Amino acid sequence: MPKVELHVHLEGSILPETLLLLAKKNNVTLPAKSIEEIRKWYRFSSFDHFVEVYFAICSCLRAPEDFELIVFEFLKNQARQNIKYSEVIFTPFTHVKRVSFDEQLAAINKAREKAEKEYGVTMGLVPDLARNMRPVEESLKVVDWAIKNMGNGIIGFGLGGPETGNPPELFAETFARAKNANLPALPHAGETEGADSVWGAIKTLSAKRIGHGVRCLEDPGLVKFLRENQIPLDVSVTSNVCLGVADSIENHPLPELLSEGLFVTINSDDPPMFNTTLTEEYLKIAKTFDFGKETIKQLALNGVKASLLPGEEKLKLTSLFEKEFAELGKELLGRN
Ligand code: HPA
Ligand code: ZN
């Protein structure tokens, strides 16, 4: 089925075999030396443990061509899954000691353009901040750079990393600059922290969408606000299970979010780190929650609607989705 993906991290999408290759090329010693060891390394005991592994992965990116390689592979994989368009988060400040912001962007754009031509799928870039970065003032440099490159592939500005102890309010001035420049705010919130963090993302950062946001359910007033304003939540079910946000897929609050009338999209977050893909996310939710074709199609269309694409692009994608879903319907009928 056709899909878009609105919440997926570039560094968290590096395939295990590519990570091993990059570590070797750049003389980085990882605690895992084979695909099997990487699989084991990707079992997370806590969110902080996940972040530690994430930074170790980032340390394997040391040259512009490393970015080219992972972007090209990323889009190839999205195309294989019939993901027509992706909004891709990356964390430029994490790499800046090794590759400058401009070099990162040039390399990403070079591979993006090549892969877009070759595979016929597209992507937009969402640089984000690790919310535990200090001094916080350094984040002003990141946002100013992102604003300068709005015509150059950058479509939004994010906030990720450990939510506990690092509330959105720390980055008020940074996101005020983004807002002034009409650069949409796409912060993570309501993942390992509760409603206060989501309120902060909305009121202080002017979030256009919330990354995760699943813990909004702890505050009925927040649920009402999110429903009335139809603020989209980028939901990633397997990520939530792997990081202890939900204790199992069966107990994930996705059905409750939907029955509350919230605007939900389905995402893979860091697919190889959680041993998943976007295709598998849709299969898992359909099976676990017994969602029918109409619900699945609606969730896929929500992705188009919640994206940052211009209106006419959304219209084009929506009719393409309608056409492909209708063909799928015929194919399924033909099999009966
Ligand atoms: N939350 C916060 N930061 C992240 C995540 C996440 O799920 N994935 C990659 N960075
Ligand atoms: Zn994320």
Short mmCIF file of C-alpha atoms and ligand atoms in Angstrom, two decimals:
data_model
loop_
_atom_site.label_atom_id
_atom_site.label_comp_id
_atom_site.label_asym_id
_atom_site.label_seq_id
_atom_site.Cartn_x
_atom_site.Cartn_y
_atom_site.Cartn_z
CA MET A 1 0.00 0.00 0.00
CA PRO A 2 1.14 3.59 -0.57
CA LYS A 3 2.50 5.39 2.48
CA VAL A 4 4.21 8.54 3.68
CA GLU A 5 6.39 8.66 6.78
CA LEU A 6 6.56 11.78 8.91
CA HIS A 7 8.74 10.70 11.82
CA VAL A 8 11.92 8.81 11.02
CA HIS A 9 15.49 9.58 12.12
CA LEU A 10 18.29 9.44 9.55
CA GLU A 11 20.96 8.27 12.02
CA GLY A 12 18.51 5.76 13.51
CA SER A 13 17.81 4.31 10.04
CA ILE A 14 21.37 3.16 9.25
CA LEU A 15 21.26 -0.52 8.37
CA PRO A 16 23.37 -2.75 10.68
CA GLU A 17 25.60 -3.91 7.79
CA THR A 18 26.25 -0.29 6.79
CA LEU A 19 27.00 0.68 10.38
CA LEU A 20 29.65 -2.07 10.58
CA LEU A 21 31.13 -0.84 7.31
CA LEU A 22 31.24 2.81 8.48
CA ALA A 23 32.77 1.85 11.85
CA LYS A 24 35.50 -0.10 10.07
CA LYS A 25 36.18 2.63 7.50
CA ASN A 26 36.40 5.34 10.19
CA ASN A 27 38.28 3.29 12.80
CA VAL A 28 35.48 3.49 15.35
CA THR A 29 35.35 0.65 17.87
CA LEU A 30 31.74 -0.36 18.48
CA PRO A 31 30.69 -2.79 21.22
CA ALA A 32 29.15 -4.92 18.43
CA LYS A 33 31.18 -6.57 15.66
CA SER A 34 28.56 -8.57 13.75
CA ILE A 35 24.91 -8.24 12.72
CA GLU A 36 23.93 -10.60 15.56
CA GLU A 37 25.89 -8.55 18.09
CA ILE A 38 24.26 -5.36 16.79
CA ARG A 39 20.83 -6.97 17.27
CA LYS A 40 21.78 -7.67 20.91
CA TRP A 41 23.26 -4.18 21.32
CA TYR A 42 19.86 -2.80 20.24
CA ARG A 43 18.09 -4.21 23.30
CA PHE A 44 17.49 -1.16 25.42
CA SER A 45 17.20 -1.23 29.19
CA SER A 46 16.05 2.42 29.42
CA PHE A 47 15.61 5.57 27.35
CA ASP A 48 19.04 6.81 28.51
CA HIS A 49 20.57 3.54 27.34
CA PHE A 50 18.93 4.07 23.92
CA VAL A 51 20.40 7.59 23.73
CA GLU A 52 23.85 6.22 24.58
CA VAL A 53 23.65 3.73 21.70
CA TYR A 54 22.29 6.48 19.43
CA PHE A 55 25.34 8.67 20.08
CA ALA A 56 27.67 5.73 19.44
CA ILE A 57 25.97 5.27 16.04
CA CYS A 58 26.38 9.00 15.33
CA SER A 59 30.12 8.75 16.06
CA CYS A 60 30.48 6.44 13.03
CA LEU A 61 29.60 9.30 10.66
CA ARG A 62 32.86 11.12 10.00
CA ALA A 63 32.88 12.37 6.40
CA PRO A 64 30.42 13.90 3.92
CA GLU A 65 30.39 10.69 1.86
CA ASP A 66 29.11 8.80 4.94
CA PHE A 67 26.02 11.02 4.89
CA GLU A 68 25.64 10.46 1.15
CA LEU A 69 25.73 6.71 1.66
CA ILE A 70 23.12 6.59 4.42
CA VAL A 71 20.71 8.98 2.67
CA PHE A 72 20.90 7.01 -0.57
CA GLU A 73 20.26 3.72 1.24
CA PHE A 74 17.49 5.31 3.27
CA LEU A 75 15.52 6.45 0.21
CA LYS A 76 16.11 3.14 -1.56
CA ASN A 77 14.51 1.43 1.43
CA GLN A 78 11.61 3.86 1.59
CA ALA A 79 10.95 3.29 -2.14
CA ARG A 80 10.98 -0.48 -1.60
CA GLN A 81 8.19 0.00 0.93
CA ASN A 82 6.18 2.28 -1.40
CA ILE A 83 6.76 5.25 0.93
CA LYS A 84 6.26 8.11 -1.50
CA TYR A 85 7.44 10.90 0.77
CA SER A 86 9.33 11.10 4.09
CA GLU A 87 10.05 13.86 6.61
CA VAL A 88 13.47 12.90 7.94
CA ILE A 89 14.92 14.05 11.26
CA PHE A 90 18.69 14.36 11.77
CA THR A 91 20.76 15.95 14.54
CA PRO A 92 23.41 18.24 12.95
CA PHE A 93 24.96 19.40 16.24
CA THR A 94 25.93 15.82 17.08
CA HIS A 95 28.17 15.66 14.00
CA VAL A 96 29.49 19.21 13.79
CA LYS A 97 32.93 18.52 15.29
CA ARG A 98 33.53 16.04 12.45
CA VAL A 99 31.49 17.45 9.54
CA SER A 100 30.31 21.08 9.36
CA PHE A 101 26.59 21.92 9.13
CA ASP A 102 26.99 23.03 5.51
CA GLU A 103 28.94 19.90 4.56
CA GLN A 104 26.29 17.70 6.18
CA LEU A 105 23.51 19.43 4.26
CA ALA A 106 25.36 19.46 0.94
CA ALA A 107 26.08 15.72 1.22
CA ILE A 108 22.51 14.90 2.25
CA ASN A 109 21.07 16.97 -0.60
CA LYS A 110 23.43 15.46 -3.16
CA ALA A 111 22.33 11.91 -2.26
CA ARG A 112 18.71 12.98 -1.85
CA GLU A 113 18.54 14.42 -5.37
CA LYS A 114 20.23 11.39 -6.89
CA ALA A 115 18.00 8.91 -5.01
CA GLU A 116 14.84 10.93 -5.67
CA LYS A 117 15.55 10.67 -9.42
CA GLU A 118 16.48 7.02 -9.28
CA TYR A 119 13.68 5.77 -7.01
CA GLY A 120 10.89 8.30 -7.63
CA VAL A 121 10.25 9.04 -3.93
CA THR A 122 10.98 12.31 -2.13
CA MET A 123 11.95 13.62 1.31
CA GLY A 124 12.15 16.81 3.36
CA LEU A 125 14.69 17.48 6.11
CA VAL A 126 14.03 18.22 9.77
CA PRO A 127 17.20 19.14 11.68
CA ASP A 128 16.62 18.71 15.40
CA LEU A 129 18.31 19.47 18.71
CA ALA A 130 19.28 16.94 21.35
CA ARG A 131 17.44 18.54 24.26
CA ASN A 132 20.28 17.72 26.69
CA MET A 133 22.73 19.86 24.65
CA ARG A 134 24.47 22.55 26.65
CA PRO A 135 24.96 25.41 26.64
CA VAL A 136 21.43 25.92 25.37
CA GLU A 137 22.64 29.06 23.53
CA GLU A 138 24.45 26.82 21.04
CA SER A 139 21.00 25.81 19.78
CA LEU A 140 20.54 29.35 18.42
CA LYS A 141 23.31 28.65 15.91
CA VAL A 142 21.50 25.51 14.78
CA VAL A 143 18.16 27.24 14.30
CA ASP A 144 19.73 30.23 12.51
CA TRP A 145 21.47 27.84 10.14
CA ALA A 146 18.23 25.87 9.59
CA ILE A 147 16.33 29.09 8.80
CA LYS A 148 19.01 30.13 6.30
CA ASN A 149 18.54 26.80 4.50
CA MET A 150 14.75 26.72 4.30
CA GLY A 151 14.86 26.81 0.50
CA ASN A 152 17.52 24.12 0.49
CA GLY A 153 15.70 21.01 1.65
CA ILE A 154 14.97 22.03 5.25
CA ILE A 155 11.25 22.04 6.03
CA GLY A 156 10.93 21.89 9.83
CA PHE A 157 12.81 22.07 13.12
CA GLY A 158 12.76 19.35 15.80
CA LEU A 159 13.63 18.63 19.41
CA GLY A 160 14.68 15.11 20.45
CA GLY A 161 16.78 13.23 22.98
CA PRO A 162 16.06 12.72 26.69
CA GLU A 163 12.79 14.44 27.59
CA THR A 164 13.15 13.90 31.34
CA GLY A 165 14.97 16.82 32.95
CA ASN A 166 15.01 18.80 29.68
CA PRO A 167 11.62 20.54 29.30
CA PRO A 168 10.61 22.37 26.10
CA GLU A 169 10.76 25.74 27.89
CA LEU A 170 14.59 25.58 27.83
CA PHE A 171 14.39 26.17 24.06
CA ALA A 172 11.78 28.95 24.05
CA GLU A 173 14.02 31.53 22.36
CA THR A 174 15.33 29.04 19.80
CA PHE A 175 11.85 28.01 18.68
CA ALA A 176 10.65 31.64 18.74
CA ARG A 177 13.20 32.28 16.00
CA ALA A 178 11.88 29.31 14.01
CA LYS A 179 8.33 30.59 14.40
CA ASN A 180 9.29 34.09 13.27
CA ALA A 181 10.81 32.59 10.14
CA ASN A 182 7.78 30.33 9.49
CA LEU A 183 9.87 27.21 10.06
CA PRO A 184 7.42 24.65 11.57
CA ALA A 185 8.24 23.21 15.02
CA LEU A 186 8.14 19.40 15.27
CA PRO A 187 9.27 18.53 18.82
CA HIS A 188 9.18 15.15 20.54
CA ALA A 189 6.97 15.37 23.65
CA GLY A 190 4.75 13.10 25.75
CA GLU A 191 7.01 10.08 25.17
CA THR A 192 8.90 9.57 28.46
CA GLU A 193 7.24 12.61 30.10
CA GLY A 194 3.56 13.42 30.55
CA ALA A 195 1.08 16.14 29.66
CA ASP A 196 3.15 19.10 30.94
CA SER A 197 5.78 18.37 28.33
CA VAL A 198 3.16 18.28 25.53
CA TRP A 199 1.59 21.52 26.79
CA GLY A 200 5.07 23.09 26.76
CA ALA A 201 5.66 21.90 23.20
CA ILE A 202 2.37 23.49 22.14
CA LYS A 203 2.39 26.71 24.13
CA THR A 204 6.09 27.53 24.25
CA LEU A 205 7.38 25.96 21.03
CA SER A 206 4.20 26.35 18.88
CA ALA A 207 4.42 22.69 17.80
CA LYS A 208 2.76 21.93 14.45
CA ARG A 209 2.85 18.22 15.26
CA ILE A 210 3.93 16.27 18.35
CA GLY A 211 6.57 13.52 18.09
CA HIS A 212 4.92 10.59 19.95
CA GLY A 213 2.58 12.54 22.28
CA VAL A 214 1.01 9.28 23.48
CA ARG A 215 1.11 10.35 27.14
CA CYS A 216 -1.37 13.15 26.37
CA LEU A 217 -4.00 10.66 27.57
CA GLU A 218 -2.97 11.47 31.15
CA ASP A 219 -4.73 14.86 30.85
CA PRO A 220 -8.33 15.00 29.53
CA GLY A 221 -8.01 18.76 29.01
CA LEU A 222 -5.00 18.19 26.75
CA VAL A 223 -6.82 15.45 24.82
CA LYS A 224 -9.69 17.88 24.23
CA PHE A 225 -7.27 20.58 23.04
CA LEU A 226 -5.45 18.19 20.68
CA ARG A 227 -8.76 16.93 19.30
CA GLU A 228 -10.30 20.38 18.82
CA ASN A 229 -7.18 21.72 17.12
CA GLN A 230 -6.46 18.44 15.30
CA ILE A 231 -2.76 18.65 16.18
CA PRO A 232 -1.23 15.50 14.67
CA LEU A 233 0.63 12.97 16.82
CA ASP A 234 3.51 11.05 15.17
CA VAL A 235 2.87 7.65 16.77
CA SER A 236 5.50 4.87 16.68
CA VAL A 237 4.16 1.73 18.32
CA THR A 238 7.25 -0.53 18.26
CA SER A 239 9.51 2.32 19.38
CA ASN A 240 7.22 2.86 22.37
CA VAL A 241 7.42 -0.83 23.29
CA CYS A 242 11.22 -1.03 22.84
CA LEU A 243 11.76 2.08 24.99
CA GLY A 244 9.32 1.12 27.74
CA VAL A 245 6.73 3.83 26.94
CA ALA A 246 4.17 1.01 26.50
CA ASP A 247 4.64 -2.37 28.17
CA SER A 248 3.53 -4.38 25.13
CA ILE A 249 2.03 -3.85 21.69
CA GLU A 250 -1.31 -5.19 22.94
CA ASN A 251 -1.32 -2.55 25.69
CA HIS A 252 -0.27 0.31 23.42
CA PRO A 253 -2.74 3.23 23.66
CA LEU A 254 -3.18 3.58 19.85
CA PRO A 255 -6.84 2.39 19.87
CA GLU A 256 -7.63 4.82 22.69
CA LEU A 257 -5.95 7.73 20.86
CA LEU A 258 -8.14 6.96 17.84
CA SER A 259 -11.36 6.56 19.79
CA GLU A 260 -10.64 9.96 21.40
CA GLY A 261 -10.78 11.43 17.89
CA LEU A 262 -7.10 12.39 17.84
CA PHE A 263 -5.21 12.98 14.58
CA VAL A 264 -2.74 10.08 14.45
CA THR A 265 -0.08 9.05 11.93
CA ILE A 266 1.95 5.81 11.92
CA ASN A 267 5.76 5.94 11.91
CA SER A 268 8.81 3.72 12.46
CA ASP A 269 11.07 6.28 14.30
CA ASP A 270 14.42 4.39 14.18
CA PRO A 271 13.50 1.25 12.22
CA PRO A 272 16.60 -1.02 12.43
CA MET A 273 17.18 -0.01 16.06
CA PHE A 274 13.71 -1.36 16.86
CA ASN A 275 13.95 -4.22 14.36
CA THR A 276 11.00 -2.89 12.37
CA THR A 277 9.98 -1.07 9.17
CA LEU A 278 7.01 1.18 8.41
CA THR A 279 5.40 -1.69 6.48
CA GLU A 280 5.74 -3.90 9.55
CA GLU A 281 4.25 -1.17 11.77
CA TYR A 282 1.07 -1.15 9.64
CA LEU A 283 0.94 -4.97 9.60
CA LYS A 284 1.41 -5.16 13.38
CA ILE A 285 -1.31 -2.65 14.23
CA ALA A 286 -3.76 -4.21 11.77
CA LYS A 287 -3.21 -7.62 13.33
CA THR A 288 -2.99 -6.62 16.99
CA PHE A 289 -5.96 -4.24 17.02
CA ASP A 290 -7.96 -5.95 14.28
CA PHE A 291 -8.03 -2.77 12.17
CA GLY A 292 -9.79 -3.18 8.82
CA LYS A 293 -8.83 -1.80 5.43
CA GLU A 294 -10.68 1.47 5.95
CA THR A 295 -8.87 2.30 9.22
CA ILE A 296 -5.49 1.47 7.70
CA LYS A 297 -6.24 3.58 4.63
CA GLN A 298 -7.38 6.46 6.84
CA LEU A 299 -4.13 6.28 8.84
CA ALA A 300 -2.11 6.35 5.61
CA LEU A 301 -4.09 9.34 4.34
CA ASN A 302 -3.61 11.07 7.71
CA GLY A 303 0.09 11.01 6.92
CA VAL A 304 -0.46 12.98 3.73
CA LYS A 305 -2.74 15.46 5.49
CA ALA A 306 -0.39 15.98 8.48
CA SER A 307 2.70 16.41 6.28
CA LEU A 308 4.35 19.76 5.60
CA LEU A 309 3.86 19.38 1.84
CA PRO A 310 2.26 22.33 0.01
CA GLY A 311 -1.51 22.03 -0.59
CA GLU A 312 -1.28 21.06 -4.27
CA GLU A 313 1.26 18.30 -3.50
CA LYS A 314 -1.10 16.92 -0.83
CA LEU A 315 -3.93 16.85 -3.36
CA LYS A 316 -1.78 15.00 -5.90
CA LEU A 317 -0.60 12.46 -3.31
CA THR A 318 -4.14 11.95 -2.00
CA SER A 319 -5.44 11.06 -5.47
CA LEU A 320 -2.46 8.78 -6.06
CA PHE A 321 -3.22 7.03 -2.74
CA GLU A 322 -6.92 6.70 -3.68
CA LYS A 323 -5.93 5.16 -7.01
CA GLU A 324 -3.41 2.71 -5.50
CA PHE A 325 -5.77 1.70 -2.69
CA ALA A 326 -8.54 1.07 -5.25
CA GLU A 327 -6.16 -1.15 -7.26
CA LEU A 328 -5.23 -3.02 -4.08
CA GLY A 329 -8.94 -3.51 -3.39
CA LYS A 330 -9.43 -5.06 -6.84
CA GLU A 331 -6.41 -7.27 -6.38
CA LEU A 332 -7.73 -8.55 -3.07
CA LEU A 333 -11.20 -9.18 -4.55
CA GLY A 334 -9.58 -11.03 -7.43
CA ARG A 335 -7.99 -13.40 -4.94
CA ASN A 336 -11.31 -14.35 -3.32
N1 HPA B 1 12.77 10.21 21.14
C1 HPA B 1 13.66 11.18 21.35
N2 HPA B 1 14.76 11.29 20.64
C2 HPA B 1 14.99 10.41 19.67
C3 HPA B 1 14.09 9.40 19.41
C4 HPA B 1 12.93 9.28 20.20
O1 HPA B 1 12.08 8.40 20.02
N3 HPA B 1 14.59 8.68 18.38
C5 HPA B 1 15.76 9.27 18.04
N4 HPA B 1 16.00 10.32 18.82
ZN ZN B 2 11.77 10.16 17.19
#
